[in-house]
PDB file of C-alpha atoms and ligand atoms in Angstrom:
ATOM      1  CA  MET A   1     123.420  84.565 123.073  1.00  0.00           C
ATOM      2  CA  THR A   2     121.699  81.395 122.585  1.00  0.00           C
ATOM      3  CA  ASN A   3     123.228  78.391 124.314  1.00  0.00           C
ATOM      4  CA  TYR A   4     123.475  76.127 121.325  1.00  0.00           C
ATOM      5  CA  ILE A   5     124.568  73.089 123.415  1.00  0.00           C
ATOM      6  CA  ASN A   6     121.381  73.268 125.450  1.00  0.00           C
ATOM      7  CA  LEU A   7     119.153  74.008 122.519  1.00  0.00           C
ATOM      8  CA  LEU A   8     120.544  70.714 120.962  1.00  0.00           C
ATOM      9  CA  LYS A   9     120.217  68.681 124.087  1.00  0.00           C
ATOM     10  CA  GLU A  10     116.647  69.894 124.767  1.00  0.00           C
ATOM     11  CA  ASN A  11     115.690  68.649 121.450  1.00  0.00           C
ATOM     12  CA  ASP A  12     117.316  65.193 121.829  1.00  0.00           C
ATOM     13  CA  LEU A  13     120.349  65.903 119.776  1.00  0.00           C
ATOM     14  CA  LYS A  14     124.087  65.395 120.596  1.00  0.00           C
ATOM     15  CA  ALA A  15     125.872  68.611 120.643  1.00  0.00           C
ATOM     16  CA  THR A  16     128.597  68.213 118.124  1.00  0.00           C
ATOM     17  CA  ILE A  17     130.963  70.807 116.965  1.00  0.00           C
ATOM     18  CA  GLN A  18     129.554  70.751 113.569  1.00  0.00           C
ATOM     19  CA  ARG A  19     126.049  71.372 114.768  1.00  0.00           C
ATOM     20  CA  THR A  20     126.964  74.129 117.120  1.00  0.00           C
ATOM     21  CA  SER A  21     128.952  75.846 114.500  1.00  0.00           C
ATOM     22  CA  ILE A  22     125.990  75.660 111.919  1.00  0.00           C
ATOM     23  CA  LEU A  23     123.744  76.971 114.619  1.00  0.00           C
ATOM     24  CA  LYS A  24     125.929  79.851 115.355  1.00  0.00           C
ATOM     25  CA  SER A  25     126.103  80.578 111.530  1.00  0.00           C
ATOM     26  CA  ILE A  26     122.267  80.551 111.258  1.00  0.00           C
ATOM     27  CA  ASP A  27     121.867  82.714 114.424  1.00  0.00           C
ATOM     28  CA  GLN A  28     124.112  85.313 113.378  1.00  0.00           C
ATOM     29  CA  ALA A  29     122.621  85.621 109.923  1.00  0.00           C
ATOM     30  CA  GLY A  30     118.927  85.479 111.029  1.00  0.00           C
ATOM     31  CA  HIS A  31     118.010  83.599 107.714  1.00  0.00           C
ATOM     32  CA  ILE A  32     120.546  82.011 105.647  1.00  0.00           C
ATOM     33  CA  ASN A  33     120.837  79.335 102.900  1.00  0.00           C
ATOM     34  CA  ILE A  34     123.087  76.171 103.105  1.00  0.00           C
ATOM     35  CA  ASP A  35     125.699  77.637 100.628  1.00  0.00           C
ATOM     36  CA  GLU A  36     126.079  80.599 102.881  1.00  0.00           C
ATOM     37  CA  ILE A  37     126.391  78.333 105.960  1.00  0.00           C
ATOM     38  CA  TYR A  38     129.013  76.279 104.224  1.00  0.00           C
ATOM     39  CA  GLU A  39     131.001  79.332 103.371  1.00  0.00           C
ATOM     40  CA  ASP A  40     130.801  80.618 106.892  1.00  0.00           C
ATOM     41  CA  VAL A  41     131.486  77.292 108.740  1.00  0.00           C
ATOM     42  CA  LYS A  42     134.357  76.341 106.334  1.00  0.00           C
ATOM     43  CA  GLU A  43     136.521  79.326 107.505  1.00  0.00           C
ATOM     44  CA  GLN A  44     136.675  77.648 110.880  1.00  0.00           C
ATOM     45  CA  TYR A  45     136.403  74.010 110.051  1.00  0.00           C
ATOM     46  CA  PRO A  46     137.949  73.579 106.510  1.00  0.00           C
ATOM     47  CA  THR A  47     137.314  69.793 106.646  1.00  0.00           C
ATOM     48  CA  LEU A  48     133.687  70.029 107.066  1.00  0.00           C
ATOM     49  CA  SER A  49     131.866  69.021 103.762  1.00  0.00           C
ATOM     50  CA  LEU A  50     128.626  70.251 102.301  1.00  0.00           C
ATOM     51  CA  ALA A  51     127.232  66.847 102.642  1.00  0.00           C
ATOM     52  CA  THR A  52     127.844  66.716 106.372  1.00  0.00           C
ATOM     53  CA  ILE A  53     126.320  70.218 106.848  1.00  0.00           C
ATOM     54  CA  TYR A  54     123.355  69.143 104.779  1.00  0.00           C
ATOM     55  CA  LYS A  55     122.881  66.058 106.916  1.00  0.00           C
ATOM     56  CA  ASN A  56     123.014  68.002 110.063  1.00  0.00           C
ATOM     57  CA  ILE A  57     120.593  70.556 108.882  1.00  0.00           C
ATOM     58  CA  ILE A  58     118.114  67.952 107.938  1.00  0.00           C
ATOM     59  CA  LEU A  59     118.441  66.256 111.332  1.00  0.00           C
ATOM     60  CA  MET A  60     118.107  69.610 113.284  1.00  0.00           C
ATOM     61  CA  GLN A  61     115.059  70.395 111.158  1.00  0.00           C
ATOM     62  CA  GLN A  62     113.479  67.131 112.005  1.00  0.00           C
ATOM     63  CA  ASN A  63     114.138  67.788 115.741  1.00  0.00           C
ATOM     64  CA  SER A  64     112.700  71.100 115.587  1.00  0.00           C
ATOM     65  CA  VAL A  65     116.007  73.012 116.320  1.00  0.00           C
ATOM     66  CA  ILE A  66     115.852  74.960 113.188  1.00  0.00           C
ATOM     67  CA  VAL A  67     113.174  75.621 110.518  1.00  0.00           C
ATOM     68  CA  GLU A  68     113.196  75.841 106.660  1.00  0.00           C
ATOM     69  CA  VAL A  69     112.028  78.879 105.061  1.00  0.00           C
ATOM     70  CA  PRO A  70     111.171  78.254 101.509  1.00  0.00           C
ATOM     71  CA  MET A  71     112.122  80.938  99.119  1.00  0.00           C
ATOM     72  CA  ASN A  72     110.452  81.555  95.726  1.00  0.00           C
ATOM     73  CA  GLY A  73     112.565  79.905  93.064  1.00  0.00           C
ATOM     74  CA  GLU A  74     115.553  79.958  95.228  1.00  0.00           C
ATOM     75  CA  LYS A  75     117.516  77.963  97.808  1.00  0.00           C
ATOM     76  CA  SER A  76     115.540  77.588 100.937  1.00  0.00           C
ATOM     77  CA  LYS A  77     116.880  79.514 103.994  1.00  0.00           C
ATOM     78  CA  TYR A  78     117.066  78.300 107.507  1.00  0.00           C
ATOM     79  CA  GLU A  79     116.448  79.921 110.814  1.00  0.00           C
ATOM     80  CA  LEU A  80     116.428  79.100 114.465  1.00  0.00           C
ATOM     81  CA  LYS A  81     113.104  77.976 115.633  1.00  0.00           C
ATOM     82  CA  LYS A  82     111.206  80.629 117.246  1.00  0.00           C
ATOM     83  CA  ASP A  83     107.483  81.565 118.041  1.00  0.00           C
ATOM     84  CA  ASP A  84     105.403  81.312 114.864  1.00  0.00           C
ATOM     85  CA  HIS A  85     106.217  84.595 112.920  1.00  0.00           C
ATOM     86  CA  ILE A  86     105.462  86.220 109.452  1.00  0.00           C
ATOM     87  CA  HIS A  87     108.234  86.396 106.932  1.00  0.00           C
ATOM     88  CA  LEU A  88     108.358  89.512 104.512  1.00  0.00           C
ATOM     89  CA  ILE A  89     110.493  88.211 101.790  1.00  0.00           C
ATOM     90  CA  CYS A  90     111.941  90.688  99.110  1.00  0.00           C
ATOM     91  CA  GLN A  91     111.828  89.096  95.785  1.00  0.00           C
ATOM     92  CA  GLN A  92     114.516  91.633  94.380  1.00  0.00           C
ATOM     93  CA  CYS A  93     117.419  91.410  97.204  1.00  0.00           C
ATOM     94  CA  GLY A  94     116.115  88.281  98.996  1.00  0.00           C
ATOM     95  CA  SER A  95     116.089  89.959 102.424  1.00  0.00           C
ATOM     96  CA  ILE A  96     113.809  88.409 104.946  1.00  0.00           C
ATOM     97  CA  GLN A  97     112.191  90.375 107.758  1.00  0.00           C
ATOM     98  CA  ASP A  98     110.411  88.654 110.762  1.00  0.00           C
ATOM     99  CA  ARG A  99     107.169  90.025 111.885  1.00  0.00           C
ATOM    100  CA  GLU A 100     105.092  89.021 114.967  1.00  0.00           C
ATOM    101  CA  ILE A 101     101.851  87.438 114.485  1.00  0.00           C
ATOM    102  CA  THR A 102      99.409  89.810 115.812  1.00  0.00           C
ATOM    103  CA  GLN A 103      95.985  88.654 117.380  1.00  0.00           C
ATOM    104  CA  SER A 104      94.161  89.834 114.345  1.00  0.00           C
ATOM    105  CA  THR A 105      96.481  87.763 112.057  1.00  0.00           C
ATOM    106  CA  GLN A 106      95.818  84.756 114.479  1.00  0.00           C
ATOM    107  CA  LYS A 107      92.113  85.139 114.119  1.00  0.00           C
ATOM    108  CA  THR A 108      92.256  84.695 110.506  1.00  0.00           C
ATOM    109  CA  LEU A 109      94.290  81.465 110.858  1.00  0.00           C
ATOM    110  CA  VAL A 110      91.434  79.758 112.672  1.00  0.00           C
ATOM    111  CA  ILE A 111      90.230  77.243 110.185  1.00  0.00           C
ATOM    112  CA  GLU A 112      87.217  74.998 110.703  1.00  0.00           C
ATOM    113  CA  ASN A 113      87.719  71.285 111.452  1.00  0.00           C
ATOM    114  CA  PHE A 114      91.448  71.816 111.368  1.00  0.00           C
ATOM    115  CA  LYS A 115      93.659  71.669 114.308  1.00  0.00           C
ATOM    116  CA  LEU A 116      96.524  73.968 113.634  1.00  0.00           C
ATOM    117  CA  ASN A 117      99.944  72.996 115.210  1.00  0.00           C
ATOM    118  CA  ASN A 118     102.171  75.591 113.791  1.00  0.00           C
ATOM    119  CA  SER A 119     102.219  77.892 110.990  1.00  0.00           C
ATOM    120  CA  GLN A 120     104.652  79.686 108.708  1.00  0.00           C
ATOM    121  CA  ILE A 121     103.560  82.477 106.666  1.00  0.00           C
ATOM    122  CA  ASN A 122     105.696  83.982 103.973  1.00  0.00           C
ATOM    123  CA  LEU A 123     104.754  87.012 102.180  1.00  0.00           C
ATOM    124  CA  TYR A 124     106.495  87.828  98.958  1.00  0.00           C
ATOM    125  CA  GLY A 125     107.062  91.289  97.614  1.00  0.00           C
ATOM    126  CA  VAL A 126     109.481  94.295  97.430  1.00  0.00           C
ATOM    127  CA  CYS A 127     111.213  95.576 100.608  1.00  0.00           C
ATOM    128  CA  GLN A 128     111.441  99.208 101.634  1.00  0.00           C
ATOM    129  CA  ASN A 129     115.081  99.535 100.455  1.00  0.00           C
ATOM    130  CA  CYS A 130     114.379  98.128  97.129  1.00  0.00           C
ATOM    131  CA  GLN A 131     111.335 100.289  96.702  1.00  0.00           C
ATOM    132  CA  ASN A 132     113.407 103.405  97.282  1.00  0.00           C
ATOM    133  CA  ARG A 133     116.061 102.347  94.824  1.00  0.00           C
TER     134      ARG A 133
HETATM  135 ZN1   ZN B 201     114.701  94.130  98.930  1.00  0.00          ZN
HETATM  136 ZN1   ZN B 202     112.189  84.187 110.583  1.00  0.00          ZN
END
């Protein structure tokens, strides 16, 4: 299991109970939106407001602890910062699968006169489950 306290400290953030519980919620879900995080965290800390969660999410995003995954026409989801990877996002059920970036995909990412720092590739389509339905 990820050590959330270290993760926060490594990224120059104080390890507060709010932050560690948000991180735990994100970690367990893989990819999760703010409403779902709120539902999750509320169970344990009923006094925590949506505004507080939102503030902490923004801060942890700025400090590269978590990453926002933009969803087509829906609320963004969040995940813990990992190596760059591809997202396969199902437009029917909203599920997200992580895929490693292979060397051949990496090659296509080399763009002339542009120094790439990081990348997020989101591919939208229909997942296997929904195709079989
Ligand atoms: Zn699906
Ligand atoms: Zn991901």
